[in-house]
CSV table of C-alpha atoms and ligand atoms in Angstrom, one decimal:
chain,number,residue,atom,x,y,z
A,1,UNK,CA,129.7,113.1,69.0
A,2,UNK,CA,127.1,111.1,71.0
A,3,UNK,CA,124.6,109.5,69.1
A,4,UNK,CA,120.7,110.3,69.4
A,5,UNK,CA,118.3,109.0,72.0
A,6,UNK,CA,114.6,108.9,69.7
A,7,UNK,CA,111.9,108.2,71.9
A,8,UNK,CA,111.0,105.1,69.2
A,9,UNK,CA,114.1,102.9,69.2
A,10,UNK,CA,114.0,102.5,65.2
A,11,UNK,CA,116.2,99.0,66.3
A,12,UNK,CA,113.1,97.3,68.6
A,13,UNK,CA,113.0,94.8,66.4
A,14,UNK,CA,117.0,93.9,65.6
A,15,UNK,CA,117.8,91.1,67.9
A,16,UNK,CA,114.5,89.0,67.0
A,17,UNK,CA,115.9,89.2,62.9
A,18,UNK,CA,116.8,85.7,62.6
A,19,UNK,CA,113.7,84.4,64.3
A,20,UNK,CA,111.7,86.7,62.8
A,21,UNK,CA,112.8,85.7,59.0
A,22,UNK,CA,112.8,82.2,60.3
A,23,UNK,CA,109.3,81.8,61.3
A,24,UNK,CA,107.8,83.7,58.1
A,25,UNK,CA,109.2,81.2,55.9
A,26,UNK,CA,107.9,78.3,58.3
A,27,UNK,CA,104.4,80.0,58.1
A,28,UNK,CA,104.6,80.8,54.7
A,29,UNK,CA,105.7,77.3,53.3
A,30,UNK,CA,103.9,75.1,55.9
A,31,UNK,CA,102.0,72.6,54.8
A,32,UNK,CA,98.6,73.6,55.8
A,33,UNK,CA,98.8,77.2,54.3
A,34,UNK,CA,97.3,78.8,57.1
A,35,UNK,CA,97.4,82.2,57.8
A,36,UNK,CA,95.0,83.2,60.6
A,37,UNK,CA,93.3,82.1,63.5
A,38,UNK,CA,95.7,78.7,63.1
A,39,UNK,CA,97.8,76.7,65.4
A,40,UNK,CA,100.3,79.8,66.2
A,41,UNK,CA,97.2,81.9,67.4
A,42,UNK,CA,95.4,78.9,69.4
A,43,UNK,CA,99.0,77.8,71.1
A,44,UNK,CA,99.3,81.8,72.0
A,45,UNK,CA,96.4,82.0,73.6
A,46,UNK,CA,96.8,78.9,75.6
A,47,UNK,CA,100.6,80.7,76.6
A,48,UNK,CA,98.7,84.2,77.7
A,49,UNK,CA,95.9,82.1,79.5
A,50,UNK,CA,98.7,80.1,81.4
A,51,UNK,CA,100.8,83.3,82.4
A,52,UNK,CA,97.2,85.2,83.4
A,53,UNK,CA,94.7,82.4,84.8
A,54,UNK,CA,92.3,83.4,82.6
A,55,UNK,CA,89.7,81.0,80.9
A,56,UNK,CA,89.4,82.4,77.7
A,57,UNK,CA,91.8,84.0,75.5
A,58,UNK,CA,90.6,85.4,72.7
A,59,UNK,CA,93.4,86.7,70.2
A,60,UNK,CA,92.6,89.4,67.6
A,61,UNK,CA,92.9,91.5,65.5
A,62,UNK,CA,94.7,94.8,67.8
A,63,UNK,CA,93.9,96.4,71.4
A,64,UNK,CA,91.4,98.7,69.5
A,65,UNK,CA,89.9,95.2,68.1
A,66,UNK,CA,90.0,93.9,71.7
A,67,UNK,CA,87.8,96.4,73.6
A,68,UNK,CA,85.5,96.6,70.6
A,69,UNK,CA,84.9,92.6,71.0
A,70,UNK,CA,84.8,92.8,74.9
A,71,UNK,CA,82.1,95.4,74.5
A,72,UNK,CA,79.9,93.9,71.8
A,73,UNK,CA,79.9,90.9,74.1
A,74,UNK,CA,79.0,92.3,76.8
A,75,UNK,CA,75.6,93.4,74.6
A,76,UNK,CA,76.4,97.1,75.1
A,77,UNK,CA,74.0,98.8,73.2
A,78,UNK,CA,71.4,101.6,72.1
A,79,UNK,CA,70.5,103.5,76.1
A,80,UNK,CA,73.5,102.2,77.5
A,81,UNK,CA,76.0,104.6,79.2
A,82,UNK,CA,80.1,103.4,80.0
A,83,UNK,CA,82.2,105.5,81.6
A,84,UNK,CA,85.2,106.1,80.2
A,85,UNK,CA,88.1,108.4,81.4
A,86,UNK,CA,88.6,111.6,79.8
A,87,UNK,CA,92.2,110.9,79.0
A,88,UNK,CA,92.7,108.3,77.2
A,89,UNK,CA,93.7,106.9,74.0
A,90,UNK,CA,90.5,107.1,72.0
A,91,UNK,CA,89.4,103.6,71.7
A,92,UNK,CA,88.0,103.9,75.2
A,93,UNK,CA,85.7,105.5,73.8
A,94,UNK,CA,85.2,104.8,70.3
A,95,UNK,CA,84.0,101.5,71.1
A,96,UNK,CA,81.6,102.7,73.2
A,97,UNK,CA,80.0,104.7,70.3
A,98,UNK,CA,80.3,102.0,68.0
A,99,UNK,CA,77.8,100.1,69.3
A,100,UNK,CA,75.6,103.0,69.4
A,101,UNK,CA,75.8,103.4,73.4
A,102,UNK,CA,77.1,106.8,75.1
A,103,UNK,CA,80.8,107.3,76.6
A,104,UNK,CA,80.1,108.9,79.8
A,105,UNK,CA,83.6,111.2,80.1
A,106,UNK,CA,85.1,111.3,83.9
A,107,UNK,CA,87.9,113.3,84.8
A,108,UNK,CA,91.5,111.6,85.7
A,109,UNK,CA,93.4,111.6,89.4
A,110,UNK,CA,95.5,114.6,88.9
A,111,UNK,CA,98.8,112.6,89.8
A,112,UNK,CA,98.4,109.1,89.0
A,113,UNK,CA,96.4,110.2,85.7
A,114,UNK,CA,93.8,107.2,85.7
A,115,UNK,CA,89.9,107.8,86.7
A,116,UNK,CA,89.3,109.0,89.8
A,117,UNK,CA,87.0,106.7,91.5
A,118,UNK,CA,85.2,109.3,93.3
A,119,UNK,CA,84.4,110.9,90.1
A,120,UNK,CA,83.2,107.7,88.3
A,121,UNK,CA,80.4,107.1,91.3
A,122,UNK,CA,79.5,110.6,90.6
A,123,UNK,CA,78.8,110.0,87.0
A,124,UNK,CA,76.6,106.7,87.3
A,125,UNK,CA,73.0,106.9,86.2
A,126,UNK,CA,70.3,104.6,85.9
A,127,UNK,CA,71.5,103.7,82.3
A,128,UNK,CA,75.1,102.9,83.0
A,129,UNK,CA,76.0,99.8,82.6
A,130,UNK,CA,79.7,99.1,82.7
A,131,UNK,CA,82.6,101.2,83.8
A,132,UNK,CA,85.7,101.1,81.4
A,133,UNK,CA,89.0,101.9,83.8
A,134,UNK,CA,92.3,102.2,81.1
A,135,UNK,CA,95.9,101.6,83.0
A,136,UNK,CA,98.0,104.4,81.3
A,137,UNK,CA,101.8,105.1,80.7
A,138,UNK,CA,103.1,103.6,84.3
A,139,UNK,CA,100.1,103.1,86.4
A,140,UNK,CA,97.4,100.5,86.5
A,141,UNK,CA,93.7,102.9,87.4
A,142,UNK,CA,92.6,102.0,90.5
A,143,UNK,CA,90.6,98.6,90.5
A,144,UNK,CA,90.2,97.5,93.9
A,145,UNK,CA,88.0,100.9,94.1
A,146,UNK,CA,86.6,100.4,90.2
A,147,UNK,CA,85.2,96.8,91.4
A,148,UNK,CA,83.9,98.0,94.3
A,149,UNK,CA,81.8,100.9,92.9
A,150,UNK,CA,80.7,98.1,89.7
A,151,UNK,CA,79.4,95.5,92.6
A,152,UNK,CA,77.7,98.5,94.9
A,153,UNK,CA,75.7,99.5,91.4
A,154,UNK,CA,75.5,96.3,90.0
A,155,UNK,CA,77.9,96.9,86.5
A,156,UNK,CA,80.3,95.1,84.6
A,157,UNK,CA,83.9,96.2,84.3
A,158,UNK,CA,85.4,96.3,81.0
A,159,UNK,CA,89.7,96.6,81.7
A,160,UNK,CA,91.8,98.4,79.4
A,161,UNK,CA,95.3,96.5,80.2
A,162,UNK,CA,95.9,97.1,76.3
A,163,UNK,CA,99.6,98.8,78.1
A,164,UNK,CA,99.9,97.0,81.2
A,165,UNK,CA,100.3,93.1,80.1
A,166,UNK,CA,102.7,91.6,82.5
A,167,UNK,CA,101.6,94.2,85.5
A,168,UNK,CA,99.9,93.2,88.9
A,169,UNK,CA,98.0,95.0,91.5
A,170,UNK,CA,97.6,93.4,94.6
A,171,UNK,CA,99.0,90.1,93.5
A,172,UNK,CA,96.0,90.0,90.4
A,173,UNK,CA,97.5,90.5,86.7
A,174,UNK,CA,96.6,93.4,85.2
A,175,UNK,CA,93.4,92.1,82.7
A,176,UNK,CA,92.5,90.3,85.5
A,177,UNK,CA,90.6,92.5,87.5
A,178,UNK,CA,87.4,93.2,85.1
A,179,UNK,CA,84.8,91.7,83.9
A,180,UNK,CA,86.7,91.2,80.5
A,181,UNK,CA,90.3,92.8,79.9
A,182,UNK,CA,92.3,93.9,77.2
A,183,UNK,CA,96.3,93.9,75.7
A,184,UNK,CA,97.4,95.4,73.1
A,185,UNK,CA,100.5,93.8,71.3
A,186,UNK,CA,101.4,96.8,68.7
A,187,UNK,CA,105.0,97.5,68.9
A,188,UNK,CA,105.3,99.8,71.1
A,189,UNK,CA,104.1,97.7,74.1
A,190,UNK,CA,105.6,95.5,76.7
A,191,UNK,CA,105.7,92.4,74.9
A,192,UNK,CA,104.8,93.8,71.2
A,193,UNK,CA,104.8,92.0,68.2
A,194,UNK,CA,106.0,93.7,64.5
A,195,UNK,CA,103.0,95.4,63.7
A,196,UNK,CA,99.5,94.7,65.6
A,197,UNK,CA,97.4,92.5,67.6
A,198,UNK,CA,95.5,92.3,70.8
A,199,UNK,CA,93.6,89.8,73.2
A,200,UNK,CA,90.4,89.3,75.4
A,201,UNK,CA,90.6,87.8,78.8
A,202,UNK,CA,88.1,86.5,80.7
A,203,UNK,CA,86.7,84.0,82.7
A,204,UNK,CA,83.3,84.5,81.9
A,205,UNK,CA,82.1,81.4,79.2
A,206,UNK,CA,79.1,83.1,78.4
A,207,UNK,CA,81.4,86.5,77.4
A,208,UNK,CA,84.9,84.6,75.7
A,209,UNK,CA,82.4,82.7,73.4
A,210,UNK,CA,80.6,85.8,72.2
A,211,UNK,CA,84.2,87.1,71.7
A,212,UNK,CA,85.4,84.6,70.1
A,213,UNK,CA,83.0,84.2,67.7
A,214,UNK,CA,82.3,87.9,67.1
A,215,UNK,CA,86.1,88.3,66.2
A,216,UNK,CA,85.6,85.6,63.0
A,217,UNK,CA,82.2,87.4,61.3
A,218,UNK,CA,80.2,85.7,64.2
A,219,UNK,CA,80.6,82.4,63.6
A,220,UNK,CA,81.5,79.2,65.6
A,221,UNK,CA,81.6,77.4,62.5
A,222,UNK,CA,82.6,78.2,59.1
A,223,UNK,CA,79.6,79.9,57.0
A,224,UNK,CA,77.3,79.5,59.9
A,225,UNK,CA,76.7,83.8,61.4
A,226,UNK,CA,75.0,83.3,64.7
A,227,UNK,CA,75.5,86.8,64.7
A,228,UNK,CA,76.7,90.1,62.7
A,229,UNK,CA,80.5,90.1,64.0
A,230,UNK,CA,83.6,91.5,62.4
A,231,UNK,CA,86.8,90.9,60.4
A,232,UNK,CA,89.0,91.0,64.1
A,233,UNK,CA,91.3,88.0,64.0
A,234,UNK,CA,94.8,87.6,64.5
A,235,UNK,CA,97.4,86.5,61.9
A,236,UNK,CA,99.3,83.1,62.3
A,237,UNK,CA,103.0,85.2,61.6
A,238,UNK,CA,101.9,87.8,64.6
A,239,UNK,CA,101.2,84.9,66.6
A,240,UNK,CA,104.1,82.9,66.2
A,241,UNK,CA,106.5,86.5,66.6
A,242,UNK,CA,104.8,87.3,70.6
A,243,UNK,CA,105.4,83.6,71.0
A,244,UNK,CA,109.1,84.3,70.2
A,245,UNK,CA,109.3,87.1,72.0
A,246,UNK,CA,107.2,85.7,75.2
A,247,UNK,CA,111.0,83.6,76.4
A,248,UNK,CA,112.3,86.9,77.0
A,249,UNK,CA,109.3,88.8,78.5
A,250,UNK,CA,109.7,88.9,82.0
A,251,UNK,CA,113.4,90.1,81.6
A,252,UNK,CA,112.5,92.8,79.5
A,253,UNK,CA,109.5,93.9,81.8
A,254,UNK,CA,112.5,93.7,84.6
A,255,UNK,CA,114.5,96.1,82.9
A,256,UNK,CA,111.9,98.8,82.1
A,257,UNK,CA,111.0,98.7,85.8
A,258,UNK,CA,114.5,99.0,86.6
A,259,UNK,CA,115.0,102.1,84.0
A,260,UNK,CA,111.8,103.6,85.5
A,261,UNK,CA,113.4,103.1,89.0
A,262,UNK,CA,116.3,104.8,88.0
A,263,UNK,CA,114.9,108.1,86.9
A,264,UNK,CA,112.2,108.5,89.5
A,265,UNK,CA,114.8,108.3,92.0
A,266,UNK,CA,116.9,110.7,90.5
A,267,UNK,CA,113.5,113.0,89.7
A,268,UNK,CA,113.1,112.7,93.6
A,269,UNK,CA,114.7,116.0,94.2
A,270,UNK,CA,113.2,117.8,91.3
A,271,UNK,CA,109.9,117.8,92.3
A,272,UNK,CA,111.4,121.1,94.4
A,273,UNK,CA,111.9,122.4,90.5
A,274,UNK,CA,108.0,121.8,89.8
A,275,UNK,CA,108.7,118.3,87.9
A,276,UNK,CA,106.5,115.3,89.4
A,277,UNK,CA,108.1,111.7,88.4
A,278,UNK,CA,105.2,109.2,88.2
A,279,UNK,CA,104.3,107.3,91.5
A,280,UNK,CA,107.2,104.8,92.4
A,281,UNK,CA,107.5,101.2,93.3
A,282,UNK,CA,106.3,97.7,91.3
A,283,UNK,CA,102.8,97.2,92.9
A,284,UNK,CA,100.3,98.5,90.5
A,285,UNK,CA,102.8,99.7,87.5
A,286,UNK,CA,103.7,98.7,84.5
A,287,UNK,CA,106.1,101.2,82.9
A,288,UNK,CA,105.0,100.9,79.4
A,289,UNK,CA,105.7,104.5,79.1
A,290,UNK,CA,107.6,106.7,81.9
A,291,UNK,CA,105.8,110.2,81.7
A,292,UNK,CA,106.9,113.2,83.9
A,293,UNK,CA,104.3,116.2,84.3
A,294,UNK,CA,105.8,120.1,84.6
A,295,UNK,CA,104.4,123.5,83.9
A,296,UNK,CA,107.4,124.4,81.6
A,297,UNK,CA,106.6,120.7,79.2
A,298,UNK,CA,107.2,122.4,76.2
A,299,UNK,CA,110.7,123.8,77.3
A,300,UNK,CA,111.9,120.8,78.7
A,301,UNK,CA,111.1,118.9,75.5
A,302,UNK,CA,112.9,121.8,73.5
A,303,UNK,CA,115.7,121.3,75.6
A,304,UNK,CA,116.3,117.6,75.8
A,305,UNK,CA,115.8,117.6,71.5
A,306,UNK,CA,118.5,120.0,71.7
A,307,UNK,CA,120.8,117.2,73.0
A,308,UNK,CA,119.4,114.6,71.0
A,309,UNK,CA,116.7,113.0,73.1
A,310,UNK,CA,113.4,111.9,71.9
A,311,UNK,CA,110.2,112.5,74.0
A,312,UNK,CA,106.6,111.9,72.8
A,313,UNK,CA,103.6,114.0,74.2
A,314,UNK,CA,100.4,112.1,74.8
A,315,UNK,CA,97.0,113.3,74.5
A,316,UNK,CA,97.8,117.2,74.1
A,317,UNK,CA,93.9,117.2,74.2
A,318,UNK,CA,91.4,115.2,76.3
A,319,UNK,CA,88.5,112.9,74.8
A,320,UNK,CA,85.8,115.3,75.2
A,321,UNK,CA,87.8,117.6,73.6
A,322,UNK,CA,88.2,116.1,70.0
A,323,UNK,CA,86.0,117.0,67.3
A,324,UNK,CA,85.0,113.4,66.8
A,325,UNK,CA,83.3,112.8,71.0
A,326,UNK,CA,82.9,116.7,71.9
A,327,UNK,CA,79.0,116.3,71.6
A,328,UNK,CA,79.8,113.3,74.4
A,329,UNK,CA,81.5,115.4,76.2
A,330,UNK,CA,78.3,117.8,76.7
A,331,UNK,CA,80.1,121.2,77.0
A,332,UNK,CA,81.9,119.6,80.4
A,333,UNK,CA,85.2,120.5,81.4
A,334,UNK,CA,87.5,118.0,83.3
A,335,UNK,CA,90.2,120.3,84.8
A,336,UNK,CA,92.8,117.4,85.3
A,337,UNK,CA,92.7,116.2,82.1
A,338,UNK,CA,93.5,119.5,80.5
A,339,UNK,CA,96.1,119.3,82.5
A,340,UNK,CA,97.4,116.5,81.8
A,341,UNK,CA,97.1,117.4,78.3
A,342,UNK,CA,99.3,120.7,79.1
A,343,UNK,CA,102.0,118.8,81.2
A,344,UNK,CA,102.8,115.6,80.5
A,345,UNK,CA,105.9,114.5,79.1
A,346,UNK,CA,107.1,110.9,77.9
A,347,UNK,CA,110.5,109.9,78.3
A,348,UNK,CA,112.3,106.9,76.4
A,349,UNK,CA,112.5,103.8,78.5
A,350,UNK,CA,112.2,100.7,75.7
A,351,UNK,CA,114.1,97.9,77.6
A,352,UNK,CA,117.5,97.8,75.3
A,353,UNK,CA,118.3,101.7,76.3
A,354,UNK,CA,121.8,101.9,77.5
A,355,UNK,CA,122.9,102.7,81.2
A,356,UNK,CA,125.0,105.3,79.5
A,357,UNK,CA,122.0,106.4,77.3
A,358,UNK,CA,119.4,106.5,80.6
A,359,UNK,CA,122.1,108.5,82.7
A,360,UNK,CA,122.5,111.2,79.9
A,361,UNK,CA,118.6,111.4,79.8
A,362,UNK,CA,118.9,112.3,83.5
A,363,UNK,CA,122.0,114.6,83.1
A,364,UNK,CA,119.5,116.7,80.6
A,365,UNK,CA,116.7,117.3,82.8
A,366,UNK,CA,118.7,117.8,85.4
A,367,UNK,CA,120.5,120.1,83.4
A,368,UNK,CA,117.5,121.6,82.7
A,369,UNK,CA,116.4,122.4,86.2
A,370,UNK,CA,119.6,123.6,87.2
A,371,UNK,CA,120.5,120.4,89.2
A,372,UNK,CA,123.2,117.7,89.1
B,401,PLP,C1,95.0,102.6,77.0
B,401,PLP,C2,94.9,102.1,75.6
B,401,PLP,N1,93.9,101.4,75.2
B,401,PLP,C3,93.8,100.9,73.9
B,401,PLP,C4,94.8,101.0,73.0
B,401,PLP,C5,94.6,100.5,71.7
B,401,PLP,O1,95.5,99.5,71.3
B,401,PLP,P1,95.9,99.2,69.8
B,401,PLP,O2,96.9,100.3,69.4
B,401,PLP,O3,96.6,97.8,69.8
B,401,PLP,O4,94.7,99.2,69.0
B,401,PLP,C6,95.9,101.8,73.4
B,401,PLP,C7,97.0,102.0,72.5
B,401,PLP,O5,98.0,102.6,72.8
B,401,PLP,C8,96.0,102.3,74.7
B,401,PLP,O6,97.0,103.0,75.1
């Protein structure tokens, strides 16, 4: 009897116990009884700033927290228009409304699945003033073309790299290419901490110390609001985990790429069968999430759960879509991300799966198709 394959490895956090136990206690019984925004949280940020070339770092509270900060910085407001994509995870939009502006939806690239540039010229108005490109599952969107189209119309680019820390385009780290950027640090993600956090990027001074004092109630210091901030700061225990886990980044990054290698060659010949494997190679991808799009989604799913293999389906429905955005989304429809929405299909690839567990997961949907 083989064991299961779920698509959330219920062990991510097993080899970091030890440490994990270790630094609680530290924090916990340290002498300055500190438990955010303390010496863990500053010596992160100086480790991400290092590893990105970014100026400012500005840790908080989660990757939702992040782009809300990067866009209350910016001054995004009342009038204001951001495009957003269309498929997304909702925060992309959520903290466009949050500061009472308008998330303007564009549709996705139908095979890379991030905003198609041609699409967000399209959309730009006279009120837009920042575009709002999200990498997503494998790819990063398209930001030689998204800075392009923000310096032909004058906007500022907010970067959603809340899944792609650790990924480069063109020799620039992922979070590196906007205005401002954003990772996210819940579980789930490349370097991921044991429960939630995020950062802001930038090299902007004018931006990272609106950020980082909008993250802490507004304040530079304590009990003095230069203005109306939030509660969006990151723990001390949080900070001193992604430390930990920061030694072994780059070797787990390596094997998720590696994973991701292995099944889109093997996919190769099923694109014959109607399944497309995400685009290939290391430039531009960050394999946070390996996602397959077919026609028959539903079936394939049914089939690999038969065998014991977890998948996940993300964003059944587009933004525009939801109750919560549909009067942003103006009645439009955006053929690719319904899609999207239909087809896509998220394999397991968290960095400790087994060469024995990633071959089986290629055995079933070859299986599926007939193949193999
Ligand atoms: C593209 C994108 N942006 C933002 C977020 C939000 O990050 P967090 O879950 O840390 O709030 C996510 C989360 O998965 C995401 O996928």
């Amino acid at each position: 009897m083989t064991t299961a394959v779920p698509f959330f490895a219920p062990d991510l956090f097993e080899s970091d116990r030890g440490a994990t136990l270790e630094l609680i206690h530290r924090i916990g019984t340290g002498a300055q009884q500190k438990f955010i925004l303390g010496d863990s949280v500053a010596a992160l940020e100086d480790r991400i700033a290092e590893h990105t070339g970014a100026a400012h770092v500005v840790a908080c509270a989660s990757g939702t927290g992040a782009l809300s900060l990067a866009v209350h910085a910016l001054d995004v407001g009342p009038g204001d228009e951001v495009v957003v994509p269309a498929y997304c995870c909702q925060p992309v939009a959520s903290c466009v409304v949050d500061r009472g502006a308008t998330p303007v939806f564009v549709d996705i690239d139908p095979a890379t699945l991030v905003l198609d540039p041609a699409a967000v010229e399209a959309a730009i108005t006279p009120r837009t003033v920042a575009l709002l490109p999200a990498h997503v599952f494998s790819v990063m969107a398209d930001m030689p073309a998204m800075r392009a189209i923000a310096d032909r119309h004058g906007l500022r680019v907010v970067e959603d790299a809340a899944v792609a820390q650790g990924a480069e385009l063109d020799g620039v780290p992922a979070g590196r290419w906007g205005d401002v950027g954003v990772f996210s640090f819940f579980q789930v993600k490349a370097l991921g901490t044991a429960g939630e956090g995020g950062v802001v990027l930038t090299d902007d001074d004018e931006l990272g110390r609106r950020a980082r004092m909008l993250r802490n109630h507004g304040q530079a210091r304590r009990f003095v609001h230069e203005y109306v901030g939030h509660n969006n700061r990151m723990d001390e225990i949080n900070a001193e985990f992604l430390l930990h886990r920061f030694d072994r980044f780059t070797e787990r990054l390596a094997r998720r790429a590696d994973i991701a290698a292995r099944y889109t060659e093997r996919f190769a010949p099923l694109r014959d069968h109607g399944l497309v494997p995400p685009p290939a190679g290391l430039d531009g991808r960050c394999y946070y999430v390996y996602c397959v799009l077919t026609d028959r989604r539903d079936e394939l799913r049914a089939h690999l759960a038969d065998r014991g293999i977890g998948t996940h389906v993300y964003y059944p429905l587009p933004l525009p879509a939801q109750p919560a955005f549909a009067r942003w989304g103006r009645g439009q429809r955006f053929p690719n991300a319904e899609a999207a929405g239909r087809r896509n299909l998220a394999l397991p690839i968290w960095p400790h799966l087994r060469d024995e567990q990633v071959e089986r997961i290629i055995a079933a949907v070859e299986e599926f198709h007939g193949v193999g």
